[in-house]
């Protein structure tokens, strides 16, 4: 039973990351690393207040500093035509008026850019930037979610109406119930590569940018909107992205600033955000306060579930995420109500961060499930199995595929769940207390359109082109894997060209969609390519064309590096070189758009995370012993990069559980730990062995490969697994992230 | 960061002259703290005088003392065989600090001169009496999770962040300095100071005085030593609380005891009352707990750091148990 759940051992050896060597040897070029002739350097100066207006801004000293080419502020900046029309240069991410950089003197949040200083060298611009001095007219700011909860209101639009199935209060009269509040602080994405852009105006209406983005086409559209330029006049390059986690899903004001700056100085301009600005100017996972009411029958059947969340957003936009949605479908429960509200604060607009919404929501839901299991004296796994949703109770549709029970089994076996004691604080080991916990994750298995251009050369080399880029999961590797398998080609015969708007359109990298979308497009393109090859092979003069057989089908053909042969008779063969030559072709080219269709199924990826840890009650120290992450993500397309992605998600989840917390001093409206020394993410020494297990069962409906996305479910559910393990170890329920040692110290 | 001049010197005299003649000049050694401070605009020297080439890297043992040059790298000291043999506590404390990369750059003198990690000190838009006297203490009623529980004033509740210095104060080190008025020696426990009314002054150095070496007396603490650092992650994090223990065990009793604490005060903290209490006693957890209680006398929390009042004594007890476990 168990063996067939693992990856098929007959599969070929998984391939290495195709760009791995370039990345570790430093030859992969990131946006800020491109060499552009005559390039100038920009630095953004930020507001020192969180709300109010700029009264005066003195740039004279900065302008006179050595090497300075320009100092741009709202007083001297060209007003963007897209701004004046009030158009949203970052649609469709958020409702509201996006921050218009250098537009007027309004200040909405601390460190909002108020000036762009440009000089001929990096050192000179840094020095000059210190000379810009602003005076403000301060207005009382609001940055504290807790003290502003009464201002919470539903976001605009029907999507955010309260969701109600059955009765809202059903949980209250259940035999066993809990009602608790859960807190999630501000988390910042902070990829290693900071926000960076090089903008070059090739002419008055032609622009080239190298920028950090998860979608070159979305950046192209956003800049086009802001400057009212046809998108095709803008070329966006972002082949390699040094991590993003959602931070580069929209075009930020700093990118627009660089484009404005480059136009002003009529030279290419490079602008790289400082690490501090990565905390304040490019979004974050919003601070969220959640309430869960959960009730069950005495034998552990869920009766009712209430999930309310209130999150912050900026003063100028409504950023929303699906925080409460996971409660609608994860378990079979007749009575479910969810509510979602926002509070406007003086902070930069949040942006989707890995497992957006679901990561926050699952912390509350999966903690609450553990709490109720404890009340019921049930094993939390058993409790979940009793409430397994056999179909989607929200959409009333069958699942396209769901193997959560298999994930439970795999993970429980690997972590040693049988050693877990039902009663908390029952496993002391020396001065430490050992505990086990688990949490479930889910995320929609989406697919969007993608177009692939393929070119097969006479020597069997295959070039695949798509504008999609790679923020780290291994998109090029995935594409190579799919093509290698379909075309019978070795990896080194396949070249992927990506991350550029001059290439055929592809999706933005976000929402765990790229393998489903681009992988499927590569698959479909290879199928079409094989059909074309079969057509050429069927022609008169081809060795495949005989008196009896005039039509060869792709399934009759063995495709290989050297060419094609007949499956039935390998002696009948032709090289690609000869086949192309016979047909007067230099190469075989094909461009194909591929997209999914509406299906009467509910499509989700699922994950189950298991954590074994120990707590030292005298000092509150937590040591993670073992993490097992199991995924039901359909067919695993690229095993190595999929495993890495799951591991990365687990590490991110551990950071969320134990460390990440951007602290704002509300007296000043300023973050006080906006640097990597004070804002903690895990280091290697914090991370134990992370085992990744895949169910690896094909989903019949998502796409031709049967894959489902992995990026988000890698993280969703990790934090509650940690919190639940802490409870099992100590008997202490921590409902406020992160679980730092001060919350666990006992006298 | 502003533009600055850069000068490299090769003799202590030239180093001192360069500083004495220019009020806006500052020495730079490993730069692991100063560069951050310059990037953030906390300090803006117009001239940097690079002292990494001074002939002050030697680690040597003479008949009655042990001397470590001020320019010796933290990693070299930590890995030095003599240090590991004679002063294992110092090696342990050094290895608990920063990261390997930082220790490869940071010098002994620079480690002593590093500034507090108080976030209000680092953000120039915030009030901070240490950075800008008279502007107020942002941490006092602000976010003060990392802050002092001993010896603070209403002007400043910052802590000294070093691990190495906790070992040095525990081991009764002496700081050798040279300056315009010649050479002098400062007992380590008098080197750093409490904030009082002058939080801008971290230590008792006079302008133009250069640390040339740290000296350690002969000591019996070779075996029963421990450095326990409690922090928010396993590496590259400053101590919430750290405890340095050095004990000389004779016939099952604690003949000599040295106890130091980090992350709790404006200077590396020495626990003499607890040392005296423990001296002559046999090690046991109740005895350690009593000593920890003595050590915590006068401790005061400021809100976010109240947990240190519980963490402190528990860390002292654990460190004493670990130090005495190897008999």
PDB file of N, CA, C and O in Angstrom, chain B residues 129-155:
ATOM      1  N   UNK B 129      19.319  59.311  23.754  1.00  0.00           N
ATOM      2  CA  UNK B 129      20.288  60.134  24.491  1.00  0.00           C
ATOM      3  C   UNK B 129      21.725  59.715  24.216  1.00  0.00           C
ATOM      4  O   UNK B 129      22.641  60.500  24.379  1.00  0.00           O
ATOM      5  N   UNK B 130      21.908  58.482  23.823  1.00  0.00           N
ATOM      6  CA  UNK B 130      23.271  58.010  23.554  1.00  0.00           C
ATOM      7  C   UNK B 130      23.778  58.596  22.235  1.00  0.00           C
ATOM      8  O   UNK B 130      24.918  58.995  22.127  1.00  0.00           O
ATOM      9  N   UNK B 131      22.887  58.645  21.252  1.00  0.00           N
ATOM     10  CA  UNK B 131      23.269  59.192  19.948  1.00  0.00           C
ATOM     11  C   UNK B 131      23.199  60.713  19.960  1.00  0.00           C
ATOM     12  O   UNK B 131      24.068  61.401  19.430  1.00  0.00           O
ATOM     13  N   UNK B 132      22.112  61.223  20.568  1.00  0.00           N
ATOM     14  CA  UNK B 132      21.894  62.664  20.559  1.00  0.00           C
ATOM     15  C   UNK B 132      21.482  63.094  21.964  1.00  0.00           C
ATOM     16  O   UNK B 132      20.289  63.073  22.290  1.00  0.00           O
ATOM     17  N   UNK B 133      22.461  63.427  22.792  1.00  0.00           N
ATOM     18  CA  UNK B 133      22.156  63.734  24.196  1.00  0.00           C
ATOM     19  C   UNK B 133      21.039  64.756  24.305  1.00  0.00           C
ATOM     20  O   UNK B 133      21.013  65.743  23.567  1.00  0.00           O
ATOM     21  N   UNK B 134      20.100  64.463  25.213  1.00  0.00           N
ATOM     22  CA  UNK B 134      18.999  65.392  25.425  1.00  0.00           C
ATOM     23  C   UNK B 134      17.765  65.091  24.605  1.00  0.00           C
ATOM     24  O   UNK B 134      16.707  65.675  24.824  1.00  0.00           O
ATOM     25  N   UNK B 135      17.868  64.166  23.649  1.00  0.00           N
ATOM     26  CA  UNK B 135      16.707  63.882  22.795  1.00  0.00           C
ATOM     27  C   UNK B 135      15.736  62.902  23.462  1.00  0.00           C
ATOM     28  O   UNK B 135      14.637  62.689  22.971  1.00  0.00           O
ATOM     29  N   UNK B 136      16.138  62.324  24.576  1.00  0.00           N
ATOM     30  CA  UNK B 136      15.257  61.386  25.278  1.00  0.00           C
ATOM     31  C   UNK B 136      15.639  59.945  25.004  1.00  0.00           C
ATOM     32  O   UNK B 136      16.401  59.655  24.082  1.00  0.00           O
ATOM     33  N   UNK B 137      15.116  59.031  25.825  1.00  0.00           N
ATOM     34  CA  UNK B 137      15.372  57.600  25.613  1.00  0.00           C
ATOM     35  C   UNK B 137      14.142  56.973  24.973  1.00  0.00           C
ATOM     36  O   UNK B 137      13.076  56.918  25.603  1.00  0.00           O
ATOM     37  N   UNK B 138      14.288  56.553  23.721  1.00  0.00           N
ATOM     38  CA  UNK B 138      13.149  55.959  23.021  1.00  0.00           C
ATOM     39  C   UNK B 138      12.729  54.626  23.615  1.00  0.00           C
ATOM     40  O   UNK B 138      11.562  54.246  23.572  1.00  0.00           O
ATOM     41  N   UNK B 139      13.701  53.926  24.182  1.00  0.00           N
ATOM     42  CA  UNK B 139      13.440  52.553  24.634  1.00  0.00           C
ATOM     43  C   UNK B 139      12.712  52.500  25.976  1.00  0.00           C
ATOM     44  O   UNK B 139      11.999  51.541  26.257  1.00  0.00           O
ATOM     45  N   UNK B 140      12.921  53.544  26.798  1.00  0.00           N
ATOM     46  CA  UNK B 140      12.399  53.513  28.162  1.00  0.00           C
ATOM     47  C   UNK B 140      10.921  53.141  28.187  1.00  0.00           C
ATOM     48  O   UNK B 140      10.500  52.265  28.940  1.00  0.00           O
ATOM     49  N   UNK B 141      10.129  53.797  27.348  1.00  0.00           N
ATOM     50  CA  UNK B 141       8.703  53.475  27.269  1.00  0.00           C
ATOM     51  C   UNK B 141       8.367  52.879  25.919  1.00  0.00           C
ATOM     52  O   UNK B 141       7.197  52.820  25.524  1.00  0.00           O
ATOM     53  N   UNK B 142       9.381  52.463  25.187  1.00  0.00           N
ATOM     54  CA  UNK B 142       9.170  51.897  23.863  1.00  0.00           C
ATOM     55  C   UNK B 142       9.360  50.392  23.872  1.00  0.00           C
ATOM     56  O   UNK B 142       9.065  49.726  24.860  1.00  0.00           O
ATOM     57  N   UNK B 143       9.872  49.905  22.761  1.00  0.00           N
ATOM     58  CA  UNK B 143      10.096  48.466  22.634  1.00  0.00           C
ATOM     59  C   UNK B 143      11.442  48.157  23.275  1.00  0.00           C
ATOM     60  O   UNK B 143      12.487  48.532  22.764  1.00  0.00           O
ATOM     61  N   UNK B 144      11.438  47.465  24.406  1.00  0.00           N
ATOM     62  CA  UNK B 144      12.691  47.290  25.159  1.00  0.00           C
ATOM     63  C   UNK B 144      12.959  45.830  25.521  1.00  0.00           C
ATOM     64  O   UNK B 144      13.448  45.522  26.595  1.00  0.00           O
ATOM     65  N   UNK B 145      12.650  44.964  24.572  1.00  0.00           N
ATOM     66  CA  UNK B 145      12.829  43.534  24.803  1.00  0.00           C
ATOM     67  C   UNK B 145      14.289  43.158  25.080  1.00  0.00           C
ATOM     68  O   UNK B 145      14.573  42.256  25.866  1.00  0.00           O
ATOM     69  N   UNK B 146      15.214  43.826  24.403  1.00  0.00           N
ATOM     70  CA  UNK B 146      16.640  43.475  24.514  1.00  0.00           C
ATOM     71  C   UNK B 146      17.311  44.200  25.672  1.00  0.00           C
ATOM     72  O   UNK B 146      18.503  44.010  25.892  1.00  0.00           O
ATOM     73  N   UNK B 147      16.594  45.024  26.406  1.00  0.00           N
ATOM     74  CA  UNK B 147      17.267  46.048  27.209  1.00  0.00           C
ATOM     75  C   UNK B 147      17.677  45.622  28.623  1.00  0.00           C
ATOM     76  O   UNK B 147      17.428  44.503  29.059  1.00  0.00           O
ATOM     77  N   UNK B 148      18.284  46.588  29.308  1.00  0.00           N
ATOM     78  CA  UNK B 148      18.972  46.332  30.576  1.00  0.00           C
ATOM     79  C   UNK B 148      17.999  46.039  31.708  1.00  0.00           C
ATOM     80  O   UNK B 148      16.888  46.571  31.753  1.00  0.00           O
ATOM     81  N   UNK B 149      18.456  45.203  32.631  1.00  0.00           N
ATOM     82  CA  UNK B 149      17.725  45.013  33.883  1.00  0.00           C
ATOM     83  C   UNK B 149      18.597  45.439  35.079  1.00  0.00           C
ATOM     84  O   UNK B 149      18.142  45.480  36.198  1.00  0.00           O
ATOM     85  N   UNK B 150      19.871  45.725  34.794  1.00  0.00           N
ATOM     86  CA  UNK B 150      20.789  46.179  35.857  1.00  0.00           C
ATOM     87  C   UNK B 150      21.415  47.509  35.469  1.00  0.00           C
ATOM     88  O   UNK B 150      21.800  47.704  34.315  1.00  0.00           O
ATOM     89  N   UNK B 151      21.530  48.389  36.435  1.00  0.00           N
ATOM     90  CA  UNK B 151      22.387  49.563  36.282  1.00  0.00           C
ATOM     91  C   UNK B 151      21.957  50.587  35.259  1.00  0.00           C
ATOM     92  O   UNK B 151      22.765  51.415  34.837  1.00  0.00           O
ATOM     93  N   UNK B 152      20.698  50.538  34.832  1.00  0.00           N
ATOM     94  CA  UNK B 152      20.255  51.499  33.819  1.00  0.00           C
ATOM     95  C   UNK B 152      19.902  52.824  34.491  1.00  0.00           C
ATOM     96  O   UNK B 152      19.779  52.906  35.717  1.00  0.00           O
ATOM     97  N   UNK B 153      19.728  53.853  33.695  1.00  0.00           N
ATOM     98  CA  UNK B 153      19.271  55.136  34.228  1.00  0.00           C
ATOM     99  C   UNK B 153      18.059  55.565  33.396  1.00  0.00           C
ATOM    100  O   UNK B 153      17.761  54.950  32.373  1.00  0.00           O
ATOM    101  N   UNK B 154      17.382  56.610  33.830  1.00  0.00           N
ATOM    102  CA  UNK B 154      16.236  57.040  33.008  1.00  0.00           C
ATOM    103  C   UNK B 154      16.703  57.744  31.738  1.00  0.00           C
ATOM    104  O   UNK B 154      15.911  58.098  30.888  1.00  0.00           O
ATOM    105  N   UNK B 155      18.008  57.910  31.603  1.00  0.00           N
ATOM    106  CA  UNK B 155      18.555  58.477  30.363  1.00  0.00           C
ATOM    107  C   UNK B 155      18.816  57.389  29.321  1.00  0.00           C
ATOM    108  O   UNK B 155      18.855  57.659  28.125  1.00  0.00           O
TER     109      UNK B 155
END
